[in-house]
Amino acid sequence: GHIIADLKETFRRGNIFIQLIYINVGIFIIGTLINVFLQLFGFSIPDIFGIFALPASFIGFIHRPWSLLTYMFMHAGILHILFNMLWLYWFGGLFLNFFSERQLGGLYLLGGIAGAVLFMLAYNIFPYFQTVASSSYLMGASASVMAIVFAVSFYRKDLEINLFLIGRIKLIYLALFTFVIDLLAITSDNAGGHIAHIGGALFGIWFAMRIKEGKDLTAPMNRLLDWVVNLGKRKPKMKVTYKRAETDYEYNARKNRESADLDAILD
């Protein structure tokens, strides 16, 4: 009980990227436990993560429209979620040095959506992917994390970080290196993941360019989130009453009563 209370308090008081890490890890643990119990009792139903993963085919997406958002909170294994959350922790903290928590949350969602859109487009446009589009799925927070990394990198191109065994290096060089790796790997076994990375990275660059012009691309998403959060909350009702004007007789009578009361108090 104390452990759960401590976790709740840490979540409540943590920054937005800490809360996102909690959500991702919590979903991974709960989903994994559900799969384990279902397998132990011999239930032959689809993998719990697969239900919320993003299908590459448009037909599959029509049957699972929620996957456009849920996929970015699903992970395929321990190492998958570990590296994604480490990147989110490191670069989420850098992001908050220049932007707000609301912008980070909005960019996380929009970067993930951008990666999802590019993933589906690529698998349905290029002949190389069309034979496997019907059986391919996307999951993971990496597109969202790439949007955050590239947003910081292109907003502050002079920003340097200290890498183990390498030393100080400009963050934009690290970002561009990962971009090139993803481009070279778009025909690999994890082609969908690398394509989604590129989509998230491009959105992060767009965010940085627009924010320098005074335009916040995350503002519409945050307004939508505010509307969804407040949708179930009942607005306080206000009751308006009208007071009838006093007649001269009523006014004089009231003043006499108040005067008599005051005299009694003074006596």
C-alpha positions as a printed NumPy array, in Angstrom:
array([[  0.   ,   0.   ,   0.   ],
       [  2.797,   2.411,   0.857],
       [  4.608,   1.54 ,  -2.373],
       [  1.516,   2.266,  -4.455],
       [  0.969,   5.532,  -2.596],
       [  4.593,   6.544,  -3.208],
       [  4.277,   5.742,  -6.913],
       [  1.081,   7.797,  -7.173],
       [  2.725,  10.745,  -5.452],
       [  5.822,  10.524,  -7.67 ],
       [  3.598,  10.407, -10.748],
       [  1.541,  13.381,  -9.578],
       [  4.56 ,  15.542,  -8.767],
       [  6.746,  14.446, -11.697],
       [  7.402,  16.283, -14.941],
       [  5.429,  15.346, -18.033],
       [  8.184,  13.085, -19.401],
       [  8.319,  11.252, -16.063],
       [  4.555,  10.75 , -16.254],
       [  4.856,   9.477, -19.838],
       [  7.515,   6.993, -18.692],
       [  5.227,   5.815, -15.881],
       [  2.348,   5.35 , -18.339],
       [  4.476,   3.41 , -20.842],
       [  6.029,   1.168, -18.192],
       [  2.675,   0.603, -16.465],
       [  0.977,  -0.415, -19.716],
       [  3.872,  -2.732, -20.567],
       [  3.778,  -4.471, -17.177],
       [ -0.017,  -4.851, -17.134],
       [ -0.148,  -6.068, -20.73 ],
       [  2.657,  -8.568, -20.163],
       [  0.983,  -9.963, -17.033],
       [ -2.33 , -10.359, -18.881],
       [ -0.586, -12.255, -21.682],
       [  1.206, -14.519, -19.183],
       [ -2.024, -15.442, -17.359],
       [ -3.906, -16.021, -20.6  ],
       [ -1.179, -18.353, -21.842],
       [ -1.055, -20.223, -18.515],
       [ -4.787, -20.97 , -18.735],
       [ -4.626, -21.875, -22.42 ],
       [ -6.739, -19.061, -23.855],
       [ -6.075, -18.689, -27.573],
       [ -6.822, -15.026, -28.171],
       [ -4.78 , -12.371, -30.025],
       [ -1.77 , -10.887, -28.263],
       [ -2.889,  -8.017, -26.003],
       [ -0.272,  -5.702, -27.482],
       [ -1.328,  -6.614, -31.014],
       [ -4.845,  -5.328, -30.341],
       [ -3.451,  -1.833, -29.788],
       [ -0.603,  -1.918, -32.34 ],
       [ -0.963,   0.099, -35.55 ],
       [ -1.705,  -1.989, -38.674],
       [  0.142,  -1.069, -41.842],
       [ -2.878,  -1.699, -44.07 ],
       [ -5.602,   0.92 , -44.365],
       [ -8.294,  -1.765, -43.993],
       [ -6.746,  -2.951, -40.747],
       [ -6.572,   0.628, -39.512],
       [-10.267,   1.193, -40.24 ],
       [-11.044,  -1.716, -37.907],
       [ -8.652,  -0.356, -35.236],
       [ -8.716,   3.449, -35.465],
       [ -7.687,   3.775, -31.804],
       [ -4.303,   2.278, -32.693],
       [ -3.186,   5.657, -34.113],
       [ -2.721,   6.758, -30.49 ],
       [ -2.369,   3.524, -28.549],
       [  0.528,   2.126, -30.585],
       [  2.932,   4.75 , -29.201],
       [  2.413,   3.353, -25.679],
       [  2.961,  -0.322, -26.662],
       [  6.324,  -2.108, -26.637],
       [  7.408,  -5.518, -27.844],
       [  9.926,  -6.402, -25.138],
       [ 12.118,  -5.328, -22.231],
       [ 14.927,  -3.897, -24.363],
       [ 12.464,  -2.14 , -26.646],
       [ 10.848,  -0.177, -23.836],
       [ 14.129,   0.28 , -21.932],
       [ 15.928,   2.174, -24.709],
       [ 12.851,   4.201, -25.654],
       [ 12.324,   5.317, -22.064],
       [ 16.012,   6.14 , -21.596],
       [ 15.9  ,   8.391, -24.652],
       [ 12.664,   9.962, -23.422],
       [ 14.217,  10.607, -20.004],
       [ 17.418,  12.156, -21.37 ],
       [ 15.96 ,  14.313, -24.097],
       [ 12.703,  15.08 , -22.304],
       [ 14.767,  16.892, -19.672],
       [ 16.654,  18.826, -22.369],
       [ 13.38 ,  19.752, -24.06 ],
       [ 11.986,  21.279, -20.87 ],
       [ 14.967,  23.65 , -20.685],
       [ 13.49 ,  25.513, -23.65 ],
       [  9.81 ,  24.569, -23.857],
       [  6.858,  23.872, -21.579],
       [  5.489,  20.561, -20.325],
       [  2.32 ,  21.084, -22.386],
       [  4.429,  21.412, -25.523],
       [  6.301,  18.207, -24.691],
       [  3.07 ,  16.271, -24.204],
       [  1.582,  17.636, -27.409],
       [  4.764,  16.939, -29.374],
       [  4.904,  13.374, -28.039],
       [  1.44 ,  12.682, -29.468],
       [  1.872,  14.604, -32.721],
       [  5.304,  13.113, -33.389],
       [  3.856,   9.646, -32.869],
       [  0.98 ,  10.407, -35.246],
       [  3.408,  11.743, -37.87 ],
       [  5.456,   8.542, -37.627],
       [  2.307,   6.433, -37.924],
       [  1.092,   8.288, -41.02 ],
       [  4.441,   7.948, -42.8  ],
       [  4.567,   4.251, -41.832],
       [  1.16 ,   3.519, -43.362],
       [  1.831,   5.594, -46.47 ],
       [  5.162,   3.881, -47.129],
       [  3.739,   0.373, -46.687],
       [  0.869,   1.093, -49.082],
       [  2.741,   3.107, -51.725],
       [  6.076,   1.356, -52.235],
       [  5.826,  -2.04 , -54.017],
       [  8.61 ,  -3.373, -51.773],
       [  6.25 ,  -3.349, -48.761],
       [  2.907,  -4.158, -50.371],
       [  3.294,  -7.924, -50.016],
       [  3.759,  -7.669, -46.241],
       [  1.513,  -4.678, -45.506],
       [ -1.424,  -6.844, -44.432],
       [  0.644,  -8.591, -41.734],
       [  2.813,  -5.696, -40.518],
       [  2.212,  -3.691, -37.358],
       [  3.898,  -0.786, -35.605],
       [  4.358,  -0.257, -31.869],
       [  6.656,   1.761, -29.639],
       [  7.32 ,   5.326, -28.507],
       [ 10.388,   5.866, -30.697],
       [  8.666,   8.114, -33.277],
       [  7.418,  10.334, -30.452],
       [ 10.878,  10.394, -28.862],
       [ 12.521,  11.257, -32.197],
       [ 10.193,  14.248, -32.536],
       [ 11.406,  15.505, -29.143],
       [ 15.085,  14.877, -29.982],
       [ 14.937,  16.678, -33.322],
       [ 12.852,  19.54 , -31.962],
       [ 15.582,  20.351, -29.423],
       [ 18.395,  19.709, -31.91 ],
       [ 17.076,  22.072, -34.577],
       [ 15.849,  24.71 , -32.143],
       [ 19.278,  24.962, -30.503],
       [ 21.779,  23.848, -33.111],
       [ 24.665,  24.961, -30.897],
       [ 23.623,  22.762, -27.967],
       [ 26.315,  20.283, -26.881],
       [ 25.998,  17.076, -24.887],
       [ 28.606,  14.814, -23.303],
       [ 28.627,  11.245, -24.69 ],
       [ 30.359,   8.356, -22.952],
       [ 33.718,   7.468, -24.601],
       [ 33.199,  10.211, -27.195],
       [ 33.145,  13.446, -25.238],
       [ 31.3  ,  16.651, -26.049],
       [ 29.396,  16.75 , -29.307],
       [ 26.695,  18.951, -30.739],
       [ 23.281,  17.375, -30.318],
       [ 22.355,  18.11 , -33.916],
       [ 25.197,  15.852, -35.105],
       [ 23.817,  12.971, -33.032],
       [ 20.325,  13.635, -34.395],
       [ 21.535,  13.705, -38.   ],
       [ 23.519,  10.514, -37.445],
       [ 20.408,   8.677, -36.225],
       [ 18.467,  10.095, -39.197],
       [ 21.009,   8.698, -41.657],
       [ 20.943,   5.308, -39.915],
       [ 17.16 ,   5.211, -40.225],
       [ 17.344,   6.114, -43.936],
       [ 19.866,   3.34 , -44.594],
       [ 17.722,   0.805, -42.71 ],
       [ 14.291,   1.377, -44.295],
       [ 14.523,  -1.963, -46.103],
       [ 15.727,  -3.915, -43.048],
       [ 13.728,  -6.332, -40.895],
       [ 12.514,  -3.405, -38.782],
       [ 11.701,  -1.198, -41.755],
       [  8.443,   0.078, -40.248],
       [ 10.164,   1.284, -37.103],
       [ 12.839,   3.199, -39.04 ],
       [ 10.214,   4.819, -41.28 ],
       [  8.254,   5.902, -38.207],
       [ 11.458,   7.393, -36.745],
       [ 11.849,   9.514, -39.874],
       [  8.243,  10.694, -39.628],
       [  8.677,  11.726, -35.999],
       [ 12.02 ,  13.406, -36.745],
       [ 10.557,  15.44 , -39.617],
       [  7.723,  16.638, -37.418],
       [ 10.217,  17.621, -34.713],
       [ 12.158,  19.695, -37.251],
       [  8.924,  21.326, -38.435],
       [  7.997,  22.141, -34.832],
       [ 11.385,  23.812, -34.242],
       [ 11.129,  25.862, -37.441],
       [  7.598,  27.055, -36.677],
       [  8.307,  27.85 , -33.029],
       [ 11.055,  30.229, -34.156],
       [  8.408,  32.012, -36.222],
       [  6.154,  32.309, -33.189],
       [  3.818,  29.439, -34.156],
       [  3.247,  26.515, -31.789],
       [  2.205,  23.373, -33.671],
       [  1.22 ,  21.662, -30.427],
       [ -1.37 ,  24.287, -29.458],
       [ -4.331,  22.67 , -31.321],
       [ -3.533,  19.254, -29.829],
       [ -3.343,  20.69 , -26.328],
       [ -6.657,  22.488, -26.781],
       [ -8.182,  19.193, -27.9  ],
       [ -6.754,  17.426, -24.854],
       [ -8.152,  20.137, -22.577],
       [-11.572,  19.692, -24.154],
       [-11.448,  15.898, -23.716],
       [-10.328,  16.199, -20.088],
       [-13.088,  18.675, -19.258],
       [-15.747,  16.819, -21.239],
       [-16.951,  14.762, -18.292],
       [-16.841,  17.564, -15.774],
       [-20.164,  19.23 , -14.962],
       [-20.109,  22.987, -15.079],
       [-21.319,  24.719, -11.904],
       [-24.887,  25.912, -12.197],
       [-25.658,  29.538, -11.411],
       [-29.012,  30.636, -10.064],
       [-30.132,  34.196, -10.657],
       [-32.648,  35.793,  -8.261],
       [-34.293,  39.151,  -8.499],
       [-35.099,  41.366,  -5.5  ],
       [-38.216,  43.501,  -5.582],
       [-37.664,  47.21 ,  -4.879],
       [-38.837,  48.383,  -1.426],
       [-41.746,  50.771,  -1.045],
       [-41.352,  53.931,   1.024],
       [-43.385,  52.36 ,   3.846],
       [-41.228,  49.199,   3.892],
       [-38.005,  51.269,   3.783],
       [-39.038,  53.423,   6.749],
       [-40.185,  50.385,   8.74 ],
       [-36.866,  48.606,   8.146],
       [-34.861,  51.649,   9.181],
       [-36.89 ,  51.98 ,  12.393],
       [-36.25 ,  48.314,  13.264],
       [-32.514,  48.692,  12.604],
       [-32.395,  51.853,  14.743],
       [-34.249,  50.135,  17.604],
       [-31.889,  47.126,  17.409],
       [-28.846,  49.407,  17.481],
       [-30.176,  51.323,  20.494],
       [-30.748,  48.035,  22.341],
       [-27.162,  46.92 ,  21.616],
       [-25.747,  50.257,  22.796],
       [-27.869,  50.158,  25.962]])
